Short mmCIF file of C-alpha atoms in Angstrom, two decimals:
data_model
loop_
_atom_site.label_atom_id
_atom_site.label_comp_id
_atom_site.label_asym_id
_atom_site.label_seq_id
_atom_site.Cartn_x
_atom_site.Cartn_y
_atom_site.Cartn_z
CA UNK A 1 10.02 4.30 -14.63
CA UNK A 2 12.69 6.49 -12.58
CA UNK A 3 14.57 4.16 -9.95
CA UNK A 4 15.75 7.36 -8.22
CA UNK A 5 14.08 9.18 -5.97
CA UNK A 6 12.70 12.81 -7.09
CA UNK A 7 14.28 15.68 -5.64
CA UNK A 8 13.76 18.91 -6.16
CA UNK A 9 16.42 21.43 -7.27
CA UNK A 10 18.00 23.43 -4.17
CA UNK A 11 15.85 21.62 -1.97
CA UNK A 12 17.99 19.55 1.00
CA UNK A 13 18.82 15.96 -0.39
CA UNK A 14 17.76 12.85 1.86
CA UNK A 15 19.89 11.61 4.23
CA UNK A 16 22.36 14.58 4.47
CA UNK A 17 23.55 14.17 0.44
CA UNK A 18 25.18 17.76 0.69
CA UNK A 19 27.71 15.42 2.87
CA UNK A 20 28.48 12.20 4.02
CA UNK A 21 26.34 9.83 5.94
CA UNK A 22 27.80 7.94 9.44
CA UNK A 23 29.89 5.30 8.28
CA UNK A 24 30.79 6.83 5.04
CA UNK A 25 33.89 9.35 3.78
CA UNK A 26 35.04 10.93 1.18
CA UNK A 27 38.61 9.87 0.76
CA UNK A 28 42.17 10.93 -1.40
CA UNK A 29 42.80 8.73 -4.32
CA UNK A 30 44.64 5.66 -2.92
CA UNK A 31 47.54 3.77 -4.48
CA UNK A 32 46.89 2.35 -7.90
CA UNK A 33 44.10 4.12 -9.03
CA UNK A 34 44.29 7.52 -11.29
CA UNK A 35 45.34 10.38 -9.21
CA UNK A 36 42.16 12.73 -10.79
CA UNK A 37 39.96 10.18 -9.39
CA UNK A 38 37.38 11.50 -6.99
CA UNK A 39 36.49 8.46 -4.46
CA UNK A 40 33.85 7.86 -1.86
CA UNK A 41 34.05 4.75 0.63
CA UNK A 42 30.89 3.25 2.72
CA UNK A 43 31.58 0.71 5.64
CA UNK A 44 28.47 -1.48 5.32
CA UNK A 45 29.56 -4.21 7.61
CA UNK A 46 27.33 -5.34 10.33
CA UNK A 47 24.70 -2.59 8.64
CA UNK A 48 20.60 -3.41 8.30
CA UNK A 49 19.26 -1.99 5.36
CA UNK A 50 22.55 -1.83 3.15
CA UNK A 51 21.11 -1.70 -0.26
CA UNK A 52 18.79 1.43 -0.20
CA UNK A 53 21.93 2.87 2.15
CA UNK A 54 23.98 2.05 -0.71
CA UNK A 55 22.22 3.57 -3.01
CA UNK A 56 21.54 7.04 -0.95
CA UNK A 57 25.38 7.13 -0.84
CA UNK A 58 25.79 6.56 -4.59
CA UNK A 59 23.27 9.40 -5.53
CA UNK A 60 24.98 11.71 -3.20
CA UNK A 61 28.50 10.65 -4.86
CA UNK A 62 26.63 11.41 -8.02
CA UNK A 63 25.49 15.27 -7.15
CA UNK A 64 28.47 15.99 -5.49
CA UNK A 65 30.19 14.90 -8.77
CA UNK A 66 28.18 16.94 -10.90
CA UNK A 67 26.35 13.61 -12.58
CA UNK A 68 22.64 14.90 -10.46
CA UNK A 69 21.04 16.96 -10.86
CA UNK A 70 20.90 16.09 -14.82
CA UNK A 71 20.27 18.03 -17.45
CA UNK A 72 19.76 16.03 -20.34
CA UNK A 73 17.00 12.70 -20.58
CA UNK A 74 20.72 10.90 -21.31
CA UNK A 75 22.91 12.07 -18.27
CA UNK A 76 19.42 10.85 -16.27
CA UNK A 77 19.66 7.59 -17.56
CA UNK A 78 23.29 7.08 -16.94
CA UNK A 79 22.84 8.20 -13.24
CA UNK A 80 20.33 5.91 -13.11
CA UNK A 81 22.29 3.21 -13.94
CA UNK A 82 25.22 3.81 -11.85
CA UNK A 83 22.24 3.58 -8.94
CA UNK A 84 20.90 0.13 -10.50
CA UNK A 85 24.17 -1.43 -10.74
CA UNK A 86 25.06 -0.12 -7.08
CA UNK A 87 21.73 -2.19 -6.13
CA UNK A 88 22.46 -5.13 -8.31
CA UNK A 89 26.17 -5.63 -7.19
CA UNK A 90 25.00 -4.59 -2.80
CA UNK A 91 22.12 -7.31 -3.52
CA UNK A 92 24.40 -9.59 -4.28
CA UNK A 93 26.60 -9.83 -1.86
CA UNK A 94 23.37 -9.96 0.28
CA UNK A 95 22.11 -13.16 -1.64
CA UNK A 96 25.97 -14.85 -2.11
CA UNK A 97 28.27 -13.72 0.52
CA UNK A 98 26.99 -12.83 3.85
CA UNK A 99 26.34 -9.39 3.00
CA UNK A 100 28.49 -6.52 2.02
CA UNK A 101 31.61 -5.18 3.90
CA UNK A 102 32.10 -2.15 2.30
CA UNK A 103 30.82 -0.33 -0.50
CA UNK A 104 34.03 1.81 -2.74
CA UNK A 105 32.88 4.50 -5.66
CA UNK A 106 35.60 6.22 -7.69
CA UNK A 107 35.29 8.59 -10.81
CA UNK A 108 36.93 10.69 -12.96
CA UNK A 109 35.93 12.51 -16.09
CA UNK A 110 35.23 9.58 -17.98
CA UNK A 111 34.15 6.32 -15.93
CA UNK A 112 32.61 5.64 -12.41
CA UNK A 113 33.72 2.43 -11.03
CA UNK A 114 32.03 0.53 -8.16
CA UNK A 115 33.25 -1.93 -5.66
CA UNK A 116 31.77 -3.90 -3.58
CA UNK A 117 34.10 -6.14 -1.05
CA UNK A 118 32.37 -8.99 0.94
CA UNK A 119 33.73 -11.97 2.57
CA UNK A 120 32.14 -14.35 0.38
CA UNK A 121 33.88 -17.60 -1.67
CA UNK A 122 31.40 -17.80 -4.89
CA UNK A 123 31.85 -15.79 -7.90
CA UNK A 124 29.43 -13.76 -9.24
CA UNK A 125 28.36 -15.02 -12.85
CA UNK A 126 25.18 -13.90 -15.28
CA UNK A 127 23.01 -17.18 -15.48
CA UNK A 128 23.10 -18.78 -18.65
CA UNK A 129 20.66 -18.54 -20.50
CA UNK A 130 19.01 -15.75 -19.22
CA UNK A 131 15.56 -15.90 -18.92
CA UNK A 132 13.77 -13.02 -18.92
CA UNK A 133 10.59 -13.97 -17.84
CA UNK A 134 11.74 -16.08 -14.82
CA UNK A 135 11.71 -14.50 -11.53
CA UNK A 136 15.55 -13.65 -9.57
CA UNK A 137 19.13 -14.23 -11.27
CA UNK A 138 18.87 -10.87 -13.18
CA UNK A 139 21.33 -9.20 -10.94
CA UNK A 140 24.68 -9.55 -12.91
CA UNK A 141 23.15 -10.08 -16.66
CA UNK A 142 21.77 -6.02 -15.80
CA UNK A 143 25.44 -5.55 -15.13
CA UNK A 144 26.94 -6.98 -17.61
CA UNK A 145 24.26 -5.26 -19.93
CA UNK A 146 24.91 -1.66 -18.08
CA UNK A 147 28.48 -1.44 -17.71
CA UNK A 148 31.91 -1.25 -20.07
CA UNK A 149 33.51 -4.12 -18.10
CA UNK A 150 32.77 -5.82 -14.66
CA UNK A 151 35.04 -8.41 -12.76
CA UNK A 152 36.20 -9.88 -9.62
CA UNK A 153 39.21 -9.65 -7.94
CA UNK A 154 40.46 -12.16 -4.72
CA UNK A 155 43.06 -10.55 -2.74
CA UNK A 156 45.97 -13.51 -1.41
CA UNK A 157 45.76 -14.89 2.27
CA UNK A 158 42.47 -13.37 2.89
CA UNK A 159 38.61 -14.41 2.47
CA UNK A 160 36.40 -13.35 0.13
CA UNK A 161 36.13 -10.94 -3.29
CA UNK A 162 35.52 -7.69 -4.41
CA UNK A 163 33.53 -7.19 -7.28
CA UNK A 164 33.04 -4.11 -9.26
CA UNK A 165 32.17 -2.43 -12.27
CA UNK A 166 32.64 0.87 -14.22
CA UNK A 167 30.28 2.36 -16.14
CA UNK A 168 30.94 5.64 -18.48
CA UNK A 169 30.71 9.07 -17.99
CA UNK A 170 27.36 10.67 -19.06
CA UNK A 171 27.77 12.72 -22.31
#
């Protein structure tokens, strides 16, 4: 089952994906991170509906990177993920930390990373064991599955996390 929405080739994408929604920009690279990195930021503070917003502004990220449309069954699937993982990690901070303040996508030719700041104190874990069959707590075991590497990161003097996650480049 696709967890993107279908869209037709040349038709106009939902939600103005040719360019940026309000509250989202397309930024530089900023300090620390490569300088071929193409990067996308969402302000989801104070937002209703965040996590299919989220994940409108990921697939636009996606075509205006080249990842969607895709051409192969395996360049699908890996756009699909970066979408699921967007939802997983948005969720999240919906469930754990008050919701999401902002919602950061970078990529270059070989990994897309995602970030997701919140104010939150917890830190996001898979449960152990997972249990398949059980309903909820699937949300960072699918990350952990999806991506190369996931982790959190506190920045000093201030509250709460960001968490994020980079997944690879679709062959």
């Amino acid at each position: 089952m696709s967890t993107t929405r279908p869209i037709s080739p040349g038709s106009p994408e939902p939600s103005g994906a040719s360019g940026v929604p309000e509250g989202g920009e397309a930024v530089p690279s900023t300090e620390g991170r490569p300088e071929d990195r193409q990067v996308r930021r969402l302000s989801l503070d104070g937002r209703s509906g965040v996590v299919p917003l989220a994940r409108d502004f990921a697939r636009q990220a996606l075509y205006a990177w080249g990842w969607l449309p895709a051409a192969t069954a395996d360049q699908r699937a890996a756009a699909e993920d970066v979408l699921l993982v967007v939802s997983e990690l948005v969720t999240n901070a919906c469930l754990h930390a008050e919701g999401p303040d902002e919602l950061w996508l970078g990529c270059d030719k070989k990994v897309i990373r995602i970030e997701v700041s919140d104010r939150g104190t917890g830190r996001p874990a898979p449960r152990t064991p997972h249990r398949a069959g059980r309903p909820g707590g699937h949300g960072m075991f699918i990350v952990q599955r999806l991506c190369l590497d996931w982790g959190v990161v506190r920045t000093a003097g201030t509250a709460g996390k960001t968490v994020w996650a980079e997944l690879g480049a679709p062959a």
